[in-house]
């Protein structure tokens, strides 16, 4: 499934997805004609650009991004656990030395 996204050129944020692609396709507009419209639109708007995107590609991108973030967080937690183990050992050593001394 495809859609037309309009993005801010500076921030690359999505400004809108108003469903224009489906409307144009339902009226019999070809992909080539839609691309021509987008090319004209992009030439006239200095701060916005439009593109046709495949929704499956976007979904896959965010799924992979979510998976990467999860793995990064897991690595952070493993590092924190290692640091806490080291700290616990240092505290135990400090307590043992305090009892001896």
PDB file of N, CA and C in Angstrom:
ATOM      1  N   UNK A   1       0.847  -1.169   0.000  1.00  0.00           N
ATOM      2  CA  UNK A   1       0.000   0.000   0.000  1.00  0.00           C
ATOM      3  C   UNK A   1       0.896   1.238   0.000  1.00  0.00           C
ATOM      4  N   UNK A   2       0.514   2.200  -0.802  1.00  0.00           N
ATOM      5  CA  UNK A   2       1.321   3.408  -0.931  1.00  0.00           C
ATOM      6  C   UNK A   2       0.571   4.612  -0.376  1.00  0.00           C
ATOM      7  N   UNK A   3       1.338   5.647  -0.053  1.00  0.00           N
ATOM      8  CA  UNK A   3       0.763   6.913   0.384  1.00  0.00           C
ATOM      9  C   UNK A   3       1.689   8.044  -0.033  1.00  0.00           C
ATOM     10  N   UNK A   4       1.164   9.249  -0.030  1.00  0.00           N
ATOM     11  CA  UNK A   4       1.972  10.435  -0.304  1.00  0.00           C
ATOM     12  C   UNK A   4       2.222  11.126   1.028  1.00  0.00           C
ATOM     13  N   UNK A   5       3.483  11.287   1.368  1.00  0.00           N
ATOM     14  CA  UNK A   5       3.852  12.002   2.588  1.00  0.00           C
ATOM     15  C   UNK A   5       4.407  13.357   2.218  1.00  0.00           C
ATOM     16  N   UNK A   6       4.038  14.352   2.997  1.00  0.00           N
ATOM     17  CA  UNK A   6       4.639  15.675   2.854  1.00  0.00           C
ATOM     18  C   UNK A   6       5.527  15.874   4.071  1.00  0.00           C
ATOM     19  N   UNK A   7       6.779  16.299   3.810  1.00  0.00           N
ATOM     20  CA  UNK A   7       7.768  16.460   4.879  1.00  0.00           C
ATOM     21  C   UNK A   7       8.339  17.868   4.873  1.00  0.00           C
ATOM     22  N   UNK A   8       8.732  18.309   6.059  1.00  0.00           N
ATOM     23  CA  UNK A   8       9.459  19.557   6.198  1.00  0.00           C
ATOM     24  C   UNK A   8      10.876  19.309   5.697  1.00  0.00           C
ATOM     25  N   UNK A   9      11.373  20.172   4.804  1.00  0.00           N
ATOM     26  CA  UNK A   9      12.707  19.959   4.223  1.00  0.00           C
ATOM     27  C   UNK A   9      13.820  20.105   5.253  1.00  0.00           C
ATOM     28  N   UNK A  10      13.630  20.969   6.247  1.00  0.00           N
ATOM     29  CA  UNK A  10      14.689  21.188   7.232  1.00  0.00           C
ATOM     30  C   UNK A  10      14.743  20.082   8.274  1.00  0.00           C
ATOM     31  N   UNK A  11      13.589  19.708   8.811  1.00  0.00           N
ATOM     32  CA  UNK A  11      13.562  18.735   9.906  1.00  0.00           C
ATOM     33  C   UNK A  11      13.268  17.314   9.449  1.00  0.00           C
ATOM     34  N   UNK A  12      12.779  17.171   8.220  1.00  0.00           N
ATOM     35  CA  UNK A  12      12.386  15.876   7.663  1.00  0.00           C
ATOM     36  C   UNK A  12      11.176  15.271   8.380  1.00  0.00           C
ATOM     37  N   UNK A  13      10.496  16.070   9.229  1.00  0.00           N
ATOM     38  CA  UNK A  13       9.310  15.587   9.925  1.00  0.00           C
ATOM     39  C   UNK A  13       8.141  15.473   8.956  1.00  0.00           C
ATOM     40  N   UNK A  14       7.296  14.484   9.199  1.00  0.00           N
ATOM     41  CA  UNK A  14       6.103  14.322   8.380  1.00  0.00           C
ATOM     42  C   UNK A  14       5.110  15.410   8.763  1.00  0.00           C
ATOM     43  N   UNK A  15       4.660  16.153   7.770  1.00  0.00           N
ATOM     44  CA  UNK A  15       3.693  17.220   8.000  1.00  0.00           C
ATOM     45  C   UNK A  15       2.280  16.674   7.858  1.00  0.00           C
ATOM     46  N   UNK A  16       2.053  15.910   6.795  1.00  0.00           N
ATOM     47  CA  UNK A  16       0.721  15.323   6.652  1.00  0.00           C
ATOM     48  C   UNK A  16       0.733  14.141   5.695  1.00  0.00           C
ATOM     49  N   UNK A  17      -0.277  13.321   5.893  1.00  0.00           N
ATOM     50  CA  UNK A  17      -0.611  12.233   4.984  1.00  0.00           C
ATOM     51  C   UNK A  17      -2.124  12.278   4.876  1.00  0.00           C
ATOM     52  N   UNK A  18      -2.615  12.991   3.892  1.00  0.00           N
ATOM     53  CA  UNK A  18      -4.055  13.226   3.783  1.00  0.00           C
ATOM     54  C   UNK A  18      -4.766  12.199   2.914  1.00  0.00           C
ATOM     55  N   UNK A  19      -4.079  11.152   2.521  1.00  0.00           N
ATOM     56  CA  UNK A  19      -4.714  10.122   1.711  1.00  0.00           C
ATOM     57  C   UNK A  19      -4.879  10.493   0.247  1.00  0.00           C
ATOM     58  N   UNK A  20      -4.048  11.442  -0.223  1.00  0.00           N
ATOM     59  CA  UNK A  20      -4.182  11.883  -1.612  1.00  0.00           C
ATOM     60  C   UNK A  20      -3.901  10.766  -2.607  1.00  0.00           C
ATOM     61  N   UNK A  21      -2.982   9.881  -2.280  1.00  0.00           N
ATOM     62  CA  UNK A  21      -2.616   8.815  -3.216  1.00  0.00           C
ATOM     63  C   UNK A  21      -3.831   7.948  -3.541  1.00  0.00           C
ATOM     64  N   UNK A  22      -4.555   7.530  -2.497  1.00  0.00           N
ATOM     65  CA  UNK A  22      -5.729   6.688  -2.711  1.00  0.00           C
ATOM     66  C   UNK A  22      -6.792   7.418  -3.521  1.00  0.00           C
ATOM     67  N   UNK A  23      -6.972   8.714  -3.236  1.00  0.00           N
ATOM     68  CA  UNK A  23      -7.962   9.506  -3.975  1.00  0.00           C
ATOM     69  C   UNK A  23      -7.580   9.583  -5.447  1.00  0.00           C
ATOM     70  N   UNK A  24      -6.307   9.901  -5.713  1.00  0.00           N
ATOM     71  CA  UNK A  24      -5.852  10.011  -7.103  1.00  0.00           C
ATOM     72  C   UNK A  24      -5.963   8.675  -7.835  1.00  0.00           C
ATOM     73  N   UNK A  25      -5.566   7.585  -7.173  1.00  0.00           N
ATOM     74  CA  UNK A  25      -5.643   6.262  -7.807  1.00  0.00           C
ATOM     75  C   UNK A  25      -7.098   5.873  -8.079  1.00  0.00           C
ATOM     76  N   UNK A  26      -8.006   6.225  -7.158  1.00  0.00           N
ATOM     77  CA  UNK A  26      -9.420   5.885  -7.366  1.00  0.00           C
ATOM     78  C   UNK A  26     -10.009   6.645  -8.549  1.00  0.00           C
ATOM     79  N   UNK A  27      -9.401   7.780  -8.886  1.00  0.00           N
ATOM     80  CA  UNK A  27      -9.845   8.561 -10.047  1.00  0.00           C
ATOM     81  C   UNK A  27      -9.155   8.111 -11.334  1.00  0.00           C
ATOM     82  N   UNK A  28      -8.302   7.087 -11.224  1.00  0.00           N
ATOM     83  CA  UNK A  28      -7.650   6.541 -12.409  1.00  0.00           C
ATOM     84  C   UNK A  28      -6.323   7.187 -12.765  1.00  0.00           C
ATOM     85  N   UNK A  29      -5.770   7.986 -11.872  1.00  0.00           N
ATOM     86  CA  UNK A  29      -4.489   8.639 -12.126  1.00  0.00           C
ATOM     87  C   UNK A  29      -3.368   7.606 -12.046  1.00  0.00           C
ATOM     88  N   UNK A  30      -2.471   7.627 -13.008  1.00  0.00           N
ATOM     89  CA  UNK A  30      -1.358   6.670 -13.026  1.00  0.00           C
ATOM     90  C   UNK A  30      -0.259   7.119 -12.065  1.00  0.00           C
ATOM     91  N   UNK A  31       0.613   6.174 -11.706  1.00  0.00           N
ATOM     92  CA  UNK A  31       1.751   6.511 -10.845  1.00  0.00           C
ATOM     93  C   UNK A  31       2.647   7.554 -11.503  1.00  0.00           C
ATOM     94  N   UNK A  32       2.799   7.452 -12.815  1.00  0.00           N
ATOM     95  CA  UNK A  32       3.636   8.421 -13.536  1.00  0.00           C
ATOM     96  C   UNK A  32       3.052   9.825 -13.424  1.00  0.00           C
ATOM     97  N   UNK A  33       1.734   9.944 -13.574  1.00  0.00           N
ATOM     98  CA  UNK A  33       1.080  11.250 -13.466  1.00  0.00           C
ATOM     99  C   UNK A  33       1.189  11.794 -12.041  1.00  0.00           C
ATOM    100  N   UNK A  34       1.063  10.909 -11.071  1.00  0.00           N
ATOM    101  CA  UNK A  34       1.200  11.332  -9.672  1.00  0.00           C
ATOM    102  C   UNK A  34       2.619  11.827  -9.420  1.00  0.00           C
ATOM    103  N   UNK A  35       3.610  11.120  -9.959  1.00  0.00           N
ATOM    104  CA  UNK A  35       5.003  11.550  -9.799  1.00  0.00           C
ATOM    105  C   UNK A  35       5.228  12.919 -10.432  1.00  0.00           C
ATOM    106  N   UNK A  36       4.620  13.169 -11.587  1.00  0.00           N
ATOM    107  CA  UNK A  36       4.737  14.483 -12.223  1.00  0.00           C
ATOM    108  C   UNK A  36       4.145  15.568 -11.329  1.00  0.00           C
ATOM    109  N   UNK A  37       2.987  15.266 -10.726  1.00  0.00           N
ATOM    110  CA  UNK A  37       2.365  16.231  -9.810  1.00  0.00           C
ATOM    111  C   UNK A  37       3.275  16.519  -8.622  1.00  0.00           C
ATOM    112  N   UNK A  38       3.879  15.470  -8.091  1.00  0.00           N
ATOM    113  CA  UNK A  38       4.767  15.647  -6.941  1.00  0.00           C
ATOM    114  C   UNK A  38       6.013  16.440  -7.325  1.00  0.00           C
ATOM    115  N   UNK A  39       6.534  16.192  -8.513  1.00  0.00           N
ATOM    116  CA  UNK A  39       7.702  16.938  -8.989  1.00  0.00           C
ATOM    117  C   UNK A  39       7.374  18.420  -9.082  1.00  0.00           C
ATOM    118  N   UNK A  40       6.211  18.743  -9.640  1.00  0.00           N
ATOM    119  CA  UNK A  40       5.784  20.147  -9.726  1.00  0.00           C
ATOM    120  C   UNK A  40       5.580  20.739  -8.335  1.00  0.00           C
ATOM    121  N   UNK A  41       4.939  19.970  -7.455  1.00  0.00           N
ATOM    122  CA  UNK A  41       4.715  20.427  -6.081  1.00  0.00           C
ATOM    123  C   UNK A  41       6.047  20.729  -5.400  1.00  0.00           C
ATOM    124  N   UNK A  42       7.004  19.820  -5.532  1.00  0.00           N
ATOM    125  CA  UNK A  42       8.301  19.985  -4.873  1.00  0.00           C
ATOM    126  C   UNK A  42       9.071  21.189  -5.400  1.00  0.00           C
ATOM    127  N   UNK A  43       8.869  21.527  -6.674  1.00  0.00           N
ATOM    128  CA  UNK A  43       9.548  22.695  -7.244  1.00  0.00           C
ATOM    129  C   UNK A  43       8.952  24.003  -6.735  1.00  0.00           C
ATOM    130  N   UNK A  44       7.666  23.992  -6.384  1.00  0.00           N
ATOM    131  CA  UNK A  44       6.996  25.234  -5.982  1.00  0.00           C
ATOM    132  C   UNK A  44       7.018  25.484  -4.484  1.00  0.00           C
ATOM    133  N   UNK A  45       7.311  24.488  -3.697  1.00  0.00           N
ATOM    134  CA  UNK A  45       7.301  24.633  -2.233  1.00  0.00           C
ATOM    135  C   UNK A  45       8.727  24.607  -1.696  1.00  0.00           C
ATOM    136  N   UNK A  46       9.237  25.740  -1.215  1.00  0.00           N
ATOM    137  CA  UNK A  46      10.625  25.776  -0.754  1.00  0.00           C
ATOM    138  C   UNK A  46      10.869  25.058   0.578  1.00  0.00           C
ATOM    139  N   UNK A  47       9.843  24.939   1.415  1.00  0.00           N
ATOM    140  CA  UNK A  47      10.061  24.376   2.746  1.00  0.00           C
ATOM    141  C   UNK A  47       9.449  22.987   2.945  1.00  0.00           C
ATOM    142  N   UNK A  48       8.763  22.471   1.918  1.00  0.00           N
ATOM    143  CA  UNK A  48       8.084  21.182   2.030  1.00  0.00           C
ATOM    144  C   UNK A  48       8.383  20.347   0.789  1.00  0.00           C
ATOM    145  N   UNK A  49       8.490  19.038   0.968  1.00  0.00           N
ATOM    146  CA  UNK A  49       8.570  18.164  -0.199  1.00  0.00           C
ATOM    147  C   UNK A  49       7.626  16.985   0.001  1.00  0.00           C
ATOM    148  N   UNK A  50       7.164  16.445  -1.111  1.00  0.00           N
ATOM    149  CA  UNK A  50       6.236  15.323  -1.081  1.00  0.00           C
ATOM    150  C   UNK A  50       6.881  14.130  -1.767  1.00  0.00           C
ATOM    151  N   UNK A  51       6.521  12.950  -1.295  1.00  0.00           N
ATOM    152  CA  UNK A  51       7.060  11.725  -1.876  1.00  0.00           C
ATOM    153  C   UNK A  51       6.041  10.602  -1.736  1.00  0.00           C
ATOM    154  N   UNK A  52       6.112   9.661  -2.650  1.00  0.00           N
ATOM    155  CA  UNK A  52       5.302   8.450  -2.532  1.00  0.00           C
ATOM    156  C   UNK A  52       6.129   7.444  -1.747  1.00  0.00           C
ATOM    157  N   UNK A  53       5.524   6.886  -0.716  1.00  0.00           N
ATOM    158  CA  UNK A  53       6.228   5.878   0.076  1.00  0.00           C
ATOM    159  C   UNK A  53       5.367   4.625   0.187  1.00  0.00           C
ATOM    160  N   UNK A  54       6.050   3.525   0.332  1.00  0.00           N
ATOM    161  CA  UNK A  54       5.399   2.235   0.526  1.00  0.00           C
ATOM    162  C   UNK A  54       5.225   2.042   2.032  1.00  0.00           C
ATOM    163  N   UNK A  55       3.994   1.867   2.480  1.00  0.00           N
ATOM    164  CA  UNK A  55       3.735   1.755   3.915  1.00  0.00           C
ATOM    165  C   UNK A  55       4.422   0.543   4.526  1.00  0.00           C
ATOM    166  N   UNK A  56       4.559  -0.535   3.769  1.00  0.00           N
ATOM    167  CA  UNK A  56       5.264  -1.714   4.286  1.00  0.00           C
ATOM    168  C   UNK A  56       6.718  -1.382   4.601  1.00  0.00           C
ATOM    169  N   UNK A  57       7.341  -0.540   3.762  1.00  0.00           N
ATOM    170  CA  UNK A  57       8.728  -0.134   4.007  1.00  0.00           C
ATOM    171  C   UNK A  57       8.839   0.676   5.294  1.00  0.00           C
ATOM    172  N   UNK A  58       7.875   1.562   5.515  1.00  0.00           N
ATOM    173  CA  UNK A  58       7.883   2.375   6.736  1.00  0.00           C
ATOM    174  C   UNK A  58       7.688   1.485   7.955  1.00  0.00           C
ATOM    175  N   UNK A  59       6.746   0.553   7.868  1.00  0.00           N
ATOM    176  CA  UNK A  59       6.498  -0.359   8.985  1.00  0.00           C
ATOM    177  C   UNK A  59       7.743  -1.183   9.296  1.00  0.00           C
ATOM    178  N   UNK A  60       8.412  -1.679   8.267  1.00  0.00           N
ATOM    179  CA  UNK A  60       9.632  -2.471   8.466  1.00  0.00           C
ATOM    180  C   UNK A  60      10.733  -1.629   9.096  1.00  0.00           C
ATOM    181  N   UNK A  61      10.869  -0.369   8.632  1.00  0.00           N
ATOM    182  CA  UNK A  61      11.874   0.536   9.188  1.00  0.00           C
ATOM    183  C   UNK A  61      11.658   0.726  10.689  1.00  0.00           C
ATOM    184  N   UNK A  62      10.406   1.023  11.095  1.00  0.00           N
ATOM    185  CA  UNK A  62      10.139   1.263  12.509  1.00  0.00           C
ATOM    186  C   UNK A  62      10.241  -0.011  13.336  1.00  0.00           C
ATOM    187  N   UNK A  63       9.903  -1.155  12.748  1.00  0.00           N
ATOM    188  CA  UNK A  63      10.068  -2.416  13.457  1.00  0.00           C
ATOM    189  C   UNK A  63      11.545  -2.665  13.746  1.00  0.00           C
ATOM    190  N   UNK A  64      12.390  -2.454  12.728  1.00  0.00           N
ATOM    191  CA  UNK A  64      13.833  -2.642  12.920  1.00  0.00           C
ATOM    192  C   UNK A  64      14.384  -1.628  13.915  1.00  0.00           C
ATOM    193  N   UNK A  65      13.890  -0.404  13.833  1.00  0.00           N
ATOM    194  CA  UNK A  65      14.342   0.638  14.757  1.00  0.00           C
ATOM    195  C   UNK A  65      13.969   0.261  16.190  1.00  0.00           C
ATOM    196  N   UNK A  66      12.745  -0.229  16.379  1.00  0.00           N
ATOM    197  CA  UNK A  66      12.292  -0.655  17.699  1.00  0.00           C
ATOM    198  C   UNK A  66      13.170  -1.793  18.215  1.00  0.00           C
ATOM    199  N   UNK A  67      13.477  -2.750  17.338  1.00  0.00           N
ATOM    200  CA  UNK A  67      14.316  -3.884  17.709  1.00  0.00           C
ATOM    201  C   UNK A  67      15.716  -3.413  18.103  1.00  0.00           C
ATOM    202  N   UNK A  68      16.263  -2.459  17.348  1.00  0.00           N
ATOM    203  CA  UNK A  68      17.591  -1.920  17.643  1.00  0.00           C
ATOM    204  C   UNK A  68      17.594  -1.201  18.985  1.00  0.00           C
ATOM    205  N   UNK A  69      16.558  -0.397  19.234  1.00  0.00           N
ATOM    206  CA  UNK A  69      16.456   0.325  20.507  1.00  0.00           C
ATOM    207  C   UNK A  69      16.369  -0.673  21.655  1.00  0.00           C
ATOM    208  N   UNK A  70      15.586  -1.738  21.484  1.00  0.00           N
ATOM    209  CA  UNK A  70      15.459  -2.759  22.515  1.00  0.00           C
ATOM    210  C   UNK A  70      16.816  -3.397  22.816  1.00  0.00           C
ATOM    211  N   UNK A  71      17.552  -3.750  21.765  1.00  0.00           N
ATOM    212  CA  UNK A  71      18.865  -4.368  21.960  1.00  0.00           C
ATOM    213  C   UNK A  71      19.831  -3.404  22.636  1.00  0.00           C
ATOM    214  N   UNK A  72      19.780  -2.123  22.250  1.00  0.00           N
ATOM    215  CA  UNK A  72      20.641  -1.123  22.879  1.00  0.00           C
ATOM    216  C   UNK A  72      20.321  -0.988  24.364  1.00  0.00           C
ATOM    217  N   UNK A  73      19.034  -0.961  24.703  1.00  0.00           N
ATOM    218  CA  UNK A  73      18.629  -0.859  26.114  1.00  0.00           C
ATOM    219  C   UNK A  73      19.076  -2.094  26.882  1.00  0.00           C
ATOM    220  N   UNK A  74      18.942  -3.256  26.271  1.00  0.00           N
ATOM    221  CA  UNK A  74      19.372  -4.486  26.923  1.00  0.00           C
ATOM    222  C   UNK A  74      20.868  -4.439  27.213  1.00  0.00           C
ATOM    223  N   UNK A  75      21.665  -3.957  26.259  1.00  0.00           N
ATOM    224  CA  UNK A  75      23.106  -3.814  26.472  1.00  0.00           C
ATOM    225  C   UNK A  75      23.399  -2.835  27.605  1.00  0.00           C
ATOM    226  N   UNK A  76      22.638  -1.730  27.646  1.00  0.00           N
ATOM    227  CA  UNK A  76      22.828  -0.758  28.727  1.00  0.00           C
ATOM    228  C   UNK A  76      22.536  -1.397  30.078  1.00  0.00           C
ATOM    229  N   UNK A  77      21.455  -2.180  30.163  1.00  0.00           N
ATOM    230  CA  UNK A  77      21.109  -2.838  31.421  1.00  0.00           C
ATOM    231  C   UNK A  77      22.173  -3.853  31.823  1.00  0.00           C
ATOM    232  N   UNK A  78      22.728  -4.571  30.849  1.00  0.00           N
ATOM    233  CA  UNK A  78      23.796  -5.519  31.159  1.00  0.00           C
ATOM    234  C   UNK A  78      25.024  -4.796  31.696  1.00  0.00           C
ATOM    235  N   UNK A  79      25.356  -3.647  31.115  1.00  0.00           N
ATOM    236  CA  UNK A  79      26.488  -2.859  31.604  1.00  0.00           C
ATOM    237  C   UNK A  79      26.212  -2.336  33.011  1.00  0.00           C
ATOM    238  N   UNK A  80      24.971  -1.893  33.242  1.00  0.00           N
ATOM    239  CA  UNK A  80      24.618  -1.413  34.580  1.00  0.00           C
ATOM    240  C   UNK A  80      24.701  -2.550  35.595  1.00  0.00           C
ATOM    241  N   UNK A  81      24.262  -3.748  35.205  1.00  0.00           N
ATOM    242  CA  UNK A  81      24.332  -4.903  36.102  1.00  0.00           C
ATOM    243  C   UNK A  81      25.786  -5.221  36.438  1.00  0.00           C
ATOM    244  N   UNK A  82      26.674  -5.156  35.450  1.00  0.00           N
ATOM    245  CA  UNK A  82      28.100  -5.387  35.702  1.00  0.00           C
ATOM    246  C   UNK A  82      28.650  -4.351  36.675  1.00  0.00           C
ATOM    247  N   UNK A  83      28.293  -3.094  36.467  1.00  0.00           N
ATOM    248  CA  UNK A  83      28.760  -2.029  37.367  1.00  0.00           C
ATOM    249  C   UNK A  83      28.243  -2.247  38.784  1.00  0.00           C
ATOM    250  N   UNK A  84      26.988  -2.663  38.911  1.00  0.00           N
ATOM    251  CA  UNK A  84      26.420  -2.910  40.241  1.00  0.00           C
ATOM    252  C   UNK A  84      27.100  -4.093  40.925  1.00  0.00           C
ATOM    253  N   UNK A  85      27.439  -5.136  40.151  1.00  0.00           N
ATOM    254  CA  UNK A  85      28.170  -6.270  40.732  1.00  0.00           C
ATOM    255  C   UNK A  85      29.537  -5.823  41.250  1.00  0.00           C
ATOM    256  N   UNK A  86      30.234  -5.011  40.442  1.00  0.00           N
ATOM    257  CA  UNK A  86      31.544  -4.497  40.861  1.00  0.00           C
ATOM    258  C   UNK A  86      31.407  -3.642  42.113  1.00  0.00           C
ATOM    259  N   UNK A  87      30.385  -2.804  42.141  1.00  0.00           N
ATOM    260  CA  UNK A  87      30.158  -1.953  43.306  1.00  0.00           C
ATOM    261  C   UNK A  87      29.847  -2.796  44.538  1.00  0.00           C
ATOM    262  N   UNK A  88      29.035  -3.849  44.363  1.00  0.00           N
ATOM    263  CA  UNK A  88      28.709  -4.734  45.483  1.00  0.00           C
ATOM    264  C   UNK A  88      29.972  -5.400  46.024  1.00  0.00           C
ATOM    265  N   UNK A  89      30.871  -5.834  45.131  1.00  0.00           N
ATOM    266  CA  UNK A  89      32.136  -6.441  45.565  1.00  0.00           C
ATOM    267  C   UNK A  89      32.983  -5.433  46.341  1.00  0.00           C
ATOM    268  N   UNK A  90      33.029  -4.201  45.843  1.00  0.00           N
ATOM    269  CA  UNK A  90      33.798  -3.165  46.537  1.00  0.00           C
ATOM    270  C   UNK A  90      33.221  -2.886  47.917  1.00  0.00           C
ATOM    271  N   UNK A  91      31.904  -2.865  48.024  1.00  0.00           N
ATOM    272  CA  UNK A  91      31.261  -2.615  49.320  1.00  0.00           C
ATOM    273  C   UNK A  91      31.541  -3.768  50.274  1.00  0.00           C
ATOM    274  N   UNK A  92      31.438  -5.009  49.777  1.00  0.00           N
ATOM    275  CA  UNK A  92      31.737  -6.168  50.626  1.00  0.00           C
ATOM    276  C   UNK A  92      33.176  -6.117  51.122  1.00  0.00           C
ATOM    277  N   UNK A  93      34.104  -5.774  50.236  1.00  0.00           N
ATOM    278  CA  UNK A  93      35.510  -5.659  50.619  1.00  0.00           C
ATOM    279  C   UNK A  93      35.688  -4.565  51.664  1.00  0.00           C
ATOM    280  N   UNK A  94      35.030  -3.442  51.467  1.00  0.00           N
ATOM    281  CA  UNK A  94      35.117  -2.331  52.415  1.00  0.00           C
ATOM    282  C   UNK A  94      34.582  -2.755  53.780  1.00  0.00           C
ATOM    283  N   UNK A  95      33.448  -3.480  53.801  1.00  0.00           N
ATOM    284  CA  UNK A  95      32.856  -3.931  55.063  1.00  0.00           C
ATOM    285  C   UNK A  95      33.781  -4.926  55.755  1.00  0.00           C
ATOM    286  N   UNK A  96      34.345  -5.876  54.990  1.00  0.00           N
ATOM    287  CA  UNK A  96      35.267  -6.857  55.572  1.00  0.00           C
ATOM    288  C   UNK A  96      36.490  -6.168  56.168  1.00  0.00           C
ATOM    289  N   UNK A  97      37.039  -5.205  55.452  1.00  0.00           N
ATOM    290  CA  UNK A  97      38.206  -4.474  55.956  1.00  0.00           C
ATOM    291  C   UNK A  97      37.854  -3.663  57.194  1.00  0.00           C
ATOM    292  N   UNK A  98      36.644  -3.120  57.231  1.00  0.00           N
ATOM    293  CA  UNK A  98      36.216  -2.336  58.393  1.00  0.00           C
ATOM    294  C   UNK A  98      36.056  -3.236  59.611  1.00  0.00           C
ATOM    295  N   UNK A  99      35.562  -4.456  59.416  1.00  0.00           N
ATOM    296  CA  UNK A  99      35.394  -5.395  60.528  1.00  0.00           C
ATOM    297  C   UNK A  99      36.754  -5.850  61.069  1.00  0.00           C
ATOM    298  N   UNK A 100      37.721  -6.021  60.171  1.00  0.00           N
ATOM    299  CA  UNK A 100      39.050  -6.469  60.578  1.00  0.00           C
ATOM    300  C   UNK A 100      39.805  -5.373  61.306  1.00  0.00           C
ATOM    301  N   UNK A 101      39.564  -4.176  60.844  1.00  0.00           N
ATOM    302  CA  UNK A 101      40.426  -3.147  61.255  1.00  0.00           C
ATOM    303  C   UNK A 101      40.147  -2.261  62.326  1.00  0.00           C
TER     304      UNK A 101
END
